[in-house]
Amino acid sequence: MGIVILLMSMVCGTAYAQSKIIDIADYKGRYDTQDMTPFIYTLLENIPADNPVKLVFPEGTYHFWPEFAAGKYHCITNHDNGYRHFAFPLTGRRNIEIDGGGSEFIFHGRIIPFLIEDSHGVTLRNFTVDWEIPFTLEGKVTAADPERQRIEIEIPDEFGHAFENGKLIMRAEGWEERILGENIVFDPRTMATAYRSDDYYIPKPDNFDIRVTPKAPGRYELQTRFVRALPPVGTILTFKGVFTQNRHSPAIHATASSGVLVEDVTIHHCGGMGLIAEKTDNVTVRRLQVVLRKGSPRIITTTADATHFCNCRGTVLIEECIFENMLDDATNVHGSYVRVTGITAPNQVIARINHPQQAGYEFAGKGDEIDVVDGQTLLAKHTLRVKKSERINAHYIRLTFTSPVEGRLTVGDGLENMSWYPELIFRNNVVRNNRARSILVSTPRKVIIEGNTFSSMMSAILFEGDMDHWYESGAVRDVTIRNNKFLDGTYGGADFPTIFINPHQKKEVPGHPYERNITIEGNLFRTFNEQLLRAKSVGGLIFRDNTIELSEKYKPYNDLPTIDIRNSQQVVIENNRYKKPGKIKIVEK
């Protein structure tokens, strides 16, 4: 009680009243840098939520543990729901800034560093986020025996693991993963996912039951099935546990908030996405570095996307950032489809949230404009306005509209919230060495992608909408892709183009495209694989004034046409400069 009273007097007294700045240095001797969590929790509890305030840390290293952190059952879109702990619970705040002063914030166990919830005007700047022990397992391949389908790996001490009952398990600081699960191979020579890494994947159900024999401390023999070949000696085999269980600790979660700025922040690791924002207005991400720590044996940063924006609005601005070595995309901006499962009144329906990692998210609120989407074509056919939205449980919602639904929708149709989409500006960023794509874009608002450098194992830019897996919505209407460098991407082994426009329509309607108005101009494509652009169901596609060069970094493994356009209209391909031998192949159907 004495500590609480002391903190209250300092927050409400001189330090806060005169300058609205709280200097953590003023509390020296009253906190433990080996676990700052209880101090920060008490400090925030005693700052009036509506008062503008800036917390400034003296440069140093601060540790955070979950044991005395604020906690609750928490839903995070595109993550795994559950009881979660928070180091900085910024809930109901107005105009608060956390300035780390160049400090390192080191986290332990399953904890979410920053929760921004129901808040406005939140700034995070000048600090580094990392975990003492990562949520991944990484082992260098030291031997490979194709005949016996066995490899040997050597795991550095930094990765928490144990051998029990014939199993290699991940375990550290209060958590464990007993199934190695999702996996991918990296090449330490390039620091990227390995060339044709898809060949070395351990598929389900084999990655649930890998036979392990210990050989020496930190050295193990693994016997299992790989898709096509054993990973080469010298590469690094990585694991992150089971899908639907391994996204639990994103670095920053923003929800139901507005005016969020993340600036001059470095994220070396987290157990999920670096920044996940949902139902949030106006997010700026400037000079965010999701990068490996220098001198570290790790080859993975975030275990999912670097950034991700679901059902946001206003403007999402991402600029001057570096995103590397994630196990998913640099960013994904999209809405979400829900599927109509029942009509319960003349103006009321029941709809289902389908993907397990979207369970519990808020699809709509009063006054939102909802498009009714044909479940087969993904094309909008009517517009409704929400009168009332009620959550039945994590997967089902009841929506009441201001007008009747008869004749406007049927069971099986999709619903899309048109009130919650942002404009996107993605400029002057670097994306490299990660699994999956560089960026995914699904928003009907204006999109500008310029001045970036992309090099990912799959497509650099993906436009996609679907009602069969992730249920991500947002057919584009105004996209400009200009002055970017696309360097040696699509090296993972699958036949992906550099730019992929690929809506998942079960039925396409001639003359009624899903995507519209995409301009690709003034870019440099330096590539070893042939295909630069594959597109379908686009109205208004321009590919002009681009430079295409041959790279010899990797050996080509497909002979696809350079440009492949299907079921599209108003297509313009002109004034492109081809600095590579052979005939440029263009297919239009």
XYZ file of C-alpha atoms in Angstrom, residues 115-445:
331
model
C -2.246 -3.291 -25.539
C -3.883 -0.189 -27.037
C -7.601 -0.562 -26.415
C -10.413 1.981 -26.636
C -7.797 4.734 -26.711
C -7.059 7.858 -28.730
C -3.761 9.543 -29.464
C -1.291 6.832 -28.479
C 2.377 7.183 -29.404
C 5.042 4.511 -28.955
C 8.610 5.511 -29.793
C 12.307 5.048 -29.175
C 12.653 1.526 -27.805
C 13.466 -2.053 -28.743
C 11.284 -5.099 -28.089
C 12.831 -8.544 -27.724
C 12.352 -11.799 -25.840
C 15.004 -13.363 -23.625
C 14.120 -16.772 -25.066
C 12.309 -16.910 -28.427
C 9.140 -18.839 -29.253
C 10.924 -20.730 -32.038
C 13.330 -23.618 -32.335
C 16.195 -23.273 -34.808
C 18.733 -25.965 -35.574
C 21.619 -26.084 -38.016
C 21.574 -29.200 -40.222
C 24.883 -30.974 -39.638
C 24.182 -34.278 -41.419
C 21.629 -35.661 -43.875
C 20.895 -39.276 -44.851
C 18.358 -39.387 -47.734
C 18.091 -43.178 -47.735
C 17.026 -43.300 -44.096
C 15.151 -39.964 -44.249
C 17.141 -38.680 -41.300
C 18.977 -35.501 -40.525
C 20.978 -34.250 -37.583
C 20.553 -30.750 -36.199
C 22.490 -28.694 -33.682
C 20.442 -26.279 -31.554
C 22.113 -23.260 -29.899
C 21.610 -22.881 -26.148
C 19.518 -19.737 -26.710
C 16.514 -21.780 -27.826
C 14.561 -23.317 -24.964
C 14.041 -27.014 -25.540
C 14.014 -30.401 -23.851
C 13.951 -34.084 -24.792
C 11.206 -36.142 -23.141
C 9.725 -39.531 -23.998
C 11.279 -39.603 -27.432
C 10.075 -36.087 -28.254
C 11.889 -32.831 -28.812
C 9.781 -30.085 -27.244
C 10.062 -26.323 -27.029
C 10.009 -25.110 -23.426
C 11.068 -21.933 -21.642
C 9.941 -19.433 -19.013
C 6.522 -20.860 -18.205
C 5.461 -22.126 -21.644
C 5.962 -25.176 -23.800
C 5.064 -26.533 -27.231
C 5.037 -30.316 -27.320
C 4.560 -30.493 -31.091
C 7.223 -28.993 -33.343
C 4.619 -28.280 -36.016
C 5.037 -25.555 -38.627
C 8.522 -25.435 -40.102
C 10.678 -23.865 -42.773
C 14.340 -23.928 -43.798
C 16.599 -20.853 -43.959
C 19.956 -20.436 -45.666
C 22.561 -18.706 -43.436
C 24.536 -17.635 -46.511
C 21.698 -15.389 -47.704
C 19.996 -15.023 -44.286
C 16.741 -15.712 -46.151
C 14.440 -18.677 -46.511
C 16.253 -21.274 -48.574
C 15.992 -21.436 -52.355
C 13.146 -23.891 -53.075
C 12.463 -24.155 -49.360
C 9.066 -25.730 -50.132
C 10.975 -28.909 -51.076
C 12.238 -29.287 -47.510
C 8.935 -28.807 -45.672
C 7.819 -31.425 -43.144
C 4.074 -31.697 -43.844
C 1.159 -32.641 -41.618
C 0.666 -35.056 -39.968
C 4.385 -35.874 -39.993
C 5.385 -32.650 -38.225
C 3.144 -33.700 -35.305
C 5.210 -36.825 -34.653
C 8.864 -36.426 -35.563
C 11.031 -39.253 -34.267
C 13.966 -37.827 -32.355
C 17.152 -39.413 -31.039
C 19.560 -37.364 -28.880
C 23.186 -37.566 -30.031
C 24.901 -35.094 -27.704
C 23.857 -32.026 -25.696
C 22.015 -29.797 -28.177
C 22.410 -32.316 -31.020
C 19.567 -34.513 -32.244
C 18.753 -36.916 -35.044
C 15.343 -36.315 -36.643
C 13.576 -38.969 -38.705
C 10.523 -37.815 -40.636
C 9.102 -37.200 -44.106
C 10.090 -34.166 -46.161
C 8.028 -33.054 -49.170
C 10.700 -33.636 -51.832
C 14.180 -33.608 -50.323
C 16.137 -33.363 -47.101
C 17.373 -29.882 -46.209
C 21.006 -29.421 -47.249
C 23.767 -29.585 -44.664
C 24.502 -26.100 -43.374
C 20.924 -24.814 -43.649
C 18.809 -23.970 -40.608
C 15.616 -25.898 -39.903
C 13.117 -23.881 -37.872
C 9.918 -24.736 -35.998
C 7.231 -22.605 -34.346
C 4.652 -25.059 -33.003
C 1.089 -25.816 -34.039
C -1.148 -23.573 -36.128
C -3.998 -22.071 -33.999
C -1.733 -22.295 -30.934
C 1.433 -20.395 -31.860
C 0.146 -16.809 -32.245
C -0.253 -15.707 -28.651
C 2.163 -12.842 -27.974
C 2.121 -10.053 -30.581
C 4.306 -7.085 -29.681
C 1.573 -4.448 -30.114
C -2.190 -4.938 -30.297
C -4.347 -1.917 -31.162
C -8.117 -2.333 -31.070
C -11.101 0.038 -31.039
C -8.715 2.985 -31.007
C -7.655 5.972 -33.122
C -4.633 8.126 -33.767
C -1.926 5.515 -33.170
C 1.717 6.341 -33.958
C 4.534 3.774 -33.781
C 7.830 5.508 -34.532
C 11.500 4.590 -34.195
C 10.679 1.230 -32.630
C 12.668 -1.966 -33.211
C 11.167 -5.430 -32.822
C 13.635 -8.306 -32.782
C 11.119 -10.990 -31.900
C 7.603 -11.761 -30.714
C 5.251 -14.746 -30.663
C 2.831 -13.447 -33.254
C 2.643 -10.219 -35.254
C 4.775 -7.176 -34.590
C 1.785 -4.825 -34.804
C -1.794 -6.032 -35.196
C -4.452 -3.317 -35.479
C -8.178 -3.916 -35.758
C -11.148 -1.546 -35.759
C -8.716 1.366 -35.415
C -8.713 4.752 -37.166
C -5.558 6.346 -38.549
C -2.400 4.381 -37.828
C 1.067 5.666 -38.688
C 4.077 3.352 -38.641
C 7.325 5.205 -39.225
C 10.852 3.782 -39.053
C 9.682 0.547 -37.482
C 12.456 -2.017 -37.798
C 11.510 -5.665 -37.547
C 15.030 -6.973 -37.820
C 17.430 -9.556 -36.435
C 19.587 -8.529 -33.501
C 23.217 -8.115 -34.533
C 25.353 -10.961 -33.253
C 22.361 -13.161 -32.409
C 22.225 -16.799 -33.587
C 18.525 -16.352 -34.400
C 17.328 -16.234 -37.992
C 13.639 -15.453 -37.269
C 12.120 -12.162 -36.093
C 8.322 -12.253 -35.708
C 6.581 -15.605 -35.922
C 3.808 -14.046 -38.039
C 3.361 -10.769 -39.975
C 5.445 -7.718 -39.168
C 2.288 -5.569 -39.347
C -1.363 -6.367 -40.019
C -4.507 -4.224 -40.294
C -7.984 -5.742 -40.137
C -11.157 -3.643 -40.481
C -9.369 -0.360 -39.893
C -10.240 3.008 -41.442
C -8.854 6.480 -41.990
C -5.285 6.204 -43.275
C -2.710 3.491 -42.662
C 0.698 5.034 -43.368
C 3.768 2.782 -43.320
C 7.015 4.477 -44.270
C 10.792 4.188 -43.925
C 10.583 0.774 -42.280
C 12.664 -2.392 -42.562
C 10.903 -5.744 -42.352
C 13.058 -8.874 -42.446
C 13.020 -12.566 -41.537
C 9.399 -12.758 -40.442
C 7.511 -16.010 -40.764
C 4.755 -14.189 -42.646
C 4.080 -10.969 -44.567
C 5.401 -7.452 -43.990
C 1.841 -6.147 -43.979
C -1.687 -7.261 -44.774
C -4.499 -4.708 -45.029
C -7.989 -6.135 -45.393
C -11.563 -6.392 -44.217
C -13.435 -9.589 -43.373
C -16.331 -11.470 -44.876
C -18.885 -13.160 -42.674
C -21.312 -15.709 -44.112
C -25.098 -15.582 -43.710
C -26.316 -18.774 -42.033
C -29.934 -17.849 -41.315
C -32.664 -15.256 -41.827
C -34.486 -14.813 -38.520
C -36.741 -11.810 -39.199
C -37.696 -9.616 -42.186
C -34.710 -7.352 -41.448
C -32.480 -9.673 -39.436
C -29.889 -12.372 -40.139
C -27.470 -14.629 -38.313
C -23.933 -14.586 -39.706
C -20.888 -16.688 -38.926
C -17.270 -15.636 -38.407
C -15.583 -18.571 -40.071
C -11.823 -18.611 -39.608
C -10.812 -19.796 -36.116
C -8.285 -16.981 -35.746
C -10.961 -14.347 -36.369
C -13.295 -15.605 -33.675
C -14.541 -12.856 -31.390
C -13.741 -9.838 -33.542
C -16.305 -7.035 -33.883
C -17.650 -7.213 -37.429
C -20.063 -4.268 -37.392
C -21.776 -1.580 -35.330
C -24.833 0.628 -35.588
C -24.847 2.745 -38.728
C -22.259 0.695 -40.635
C -22.832 0.174 -44.348
C -22.849 -3.499 -45.322
C -22.520 -4.920 -48.821
C -24.240 -8.214 -49.556
C -21.771 -10.342 -51.518
C -22.613 -13.312 -53.697
C -21.022 -16.371 -52.114
C -19.886 -17.723 -55.491
C -18.731 -14.634 -57.401
C -17.719 -12.424 -54.432
C -19.453 -9.545 -56.244
C -21.622 -7.091 -54.317
C -25.332 -7.148 -55.135
C -27.041 -4.991 -52.488
C -26.217 -2.557 -49.695
C -27.772 -2.532 -46.203
C -27.280 -0.411 -43.098
C -26.892 -1.842 -39.611
C -29.507 -0.935 -37.006
C -28.170 -3.264 -34.328
C -25.335 -5.796 -33.974
C -25.353 -8.462 -31.271
C -22.659 -11.007 -30.545
C -24.140 -14.438 -29.869
C -20.748 -15.997 -29.199
C -17.239 -15.887 -30.627
C -18.389 -17.272 -33.990
C -21.959 -16.033 -34.502
C -23.508 -12.569 -34.647
C -27.061 -11.310 -35.072
C -27.418 -8.333 -37.401
C -30.564 -6.215 -37.609
C -30.804 -3.841 -40.574
C -32.763 -0.652 -41.174
C -34.544 -2.221 -44.180
C -35.891 -5.652 -45.138
C -33.499 -8.286 -46.462
C -35.981 -10.251 -48.554
C -34.827 -10.431 -52.147
C -31.484 -8.916 -51.235
C -29.642 -11.862 -49.725
C -29.830 -15.605 -49.254
C -28.242 -18.088 -46.883
C -24.655 -18.624 -48.026
C -24.077 -15.039 -49.131
C -21.282 -13.003 -47.637
C -21.490 -9.696 -45.790
C -18.774 -7.053 -46.063
C -18.441 -3.970 -43.851
C -17.781 -1.049 -46.223
C -17.526 1.484 -43.391
C -14.261 0.015 -42.129
C -11.592 0.214 -44.782
C -8.525 2.475 -44.762
C -6.514 4.251 -47.365
C -3.033 2.742 -47.527
C 0.298 4.452 -48.153
C 3.232 2.036 -48.148
C 6.388 3.889 -49.133
C 10.173 3.823 -48.849
C 10.264 0.500 -47.006
C 12.489 -2.564 -47.335
C 11.048 -6.086 -47.176
C 13.488 -8.993 -47.345
C 14.344 -12.557 -46.385
C 10.918 -13.481 -44.986
C 8.639 -16.421 -45.481
C 5.494 -15.719 -47.541
C 4.728 -12.489 -49.390
C 5.845 -8.905 -48.931
C 2.447 -7.200 -48.756
C -1.231 -8.118 -49.189
C -3.674 -5.392 -50.147
C -7.464 -5.607 -49.892
C -9.174 -2.241 -49.513
C -11.427 -0.259 -51.864
C -9.871 3.011 -50.661
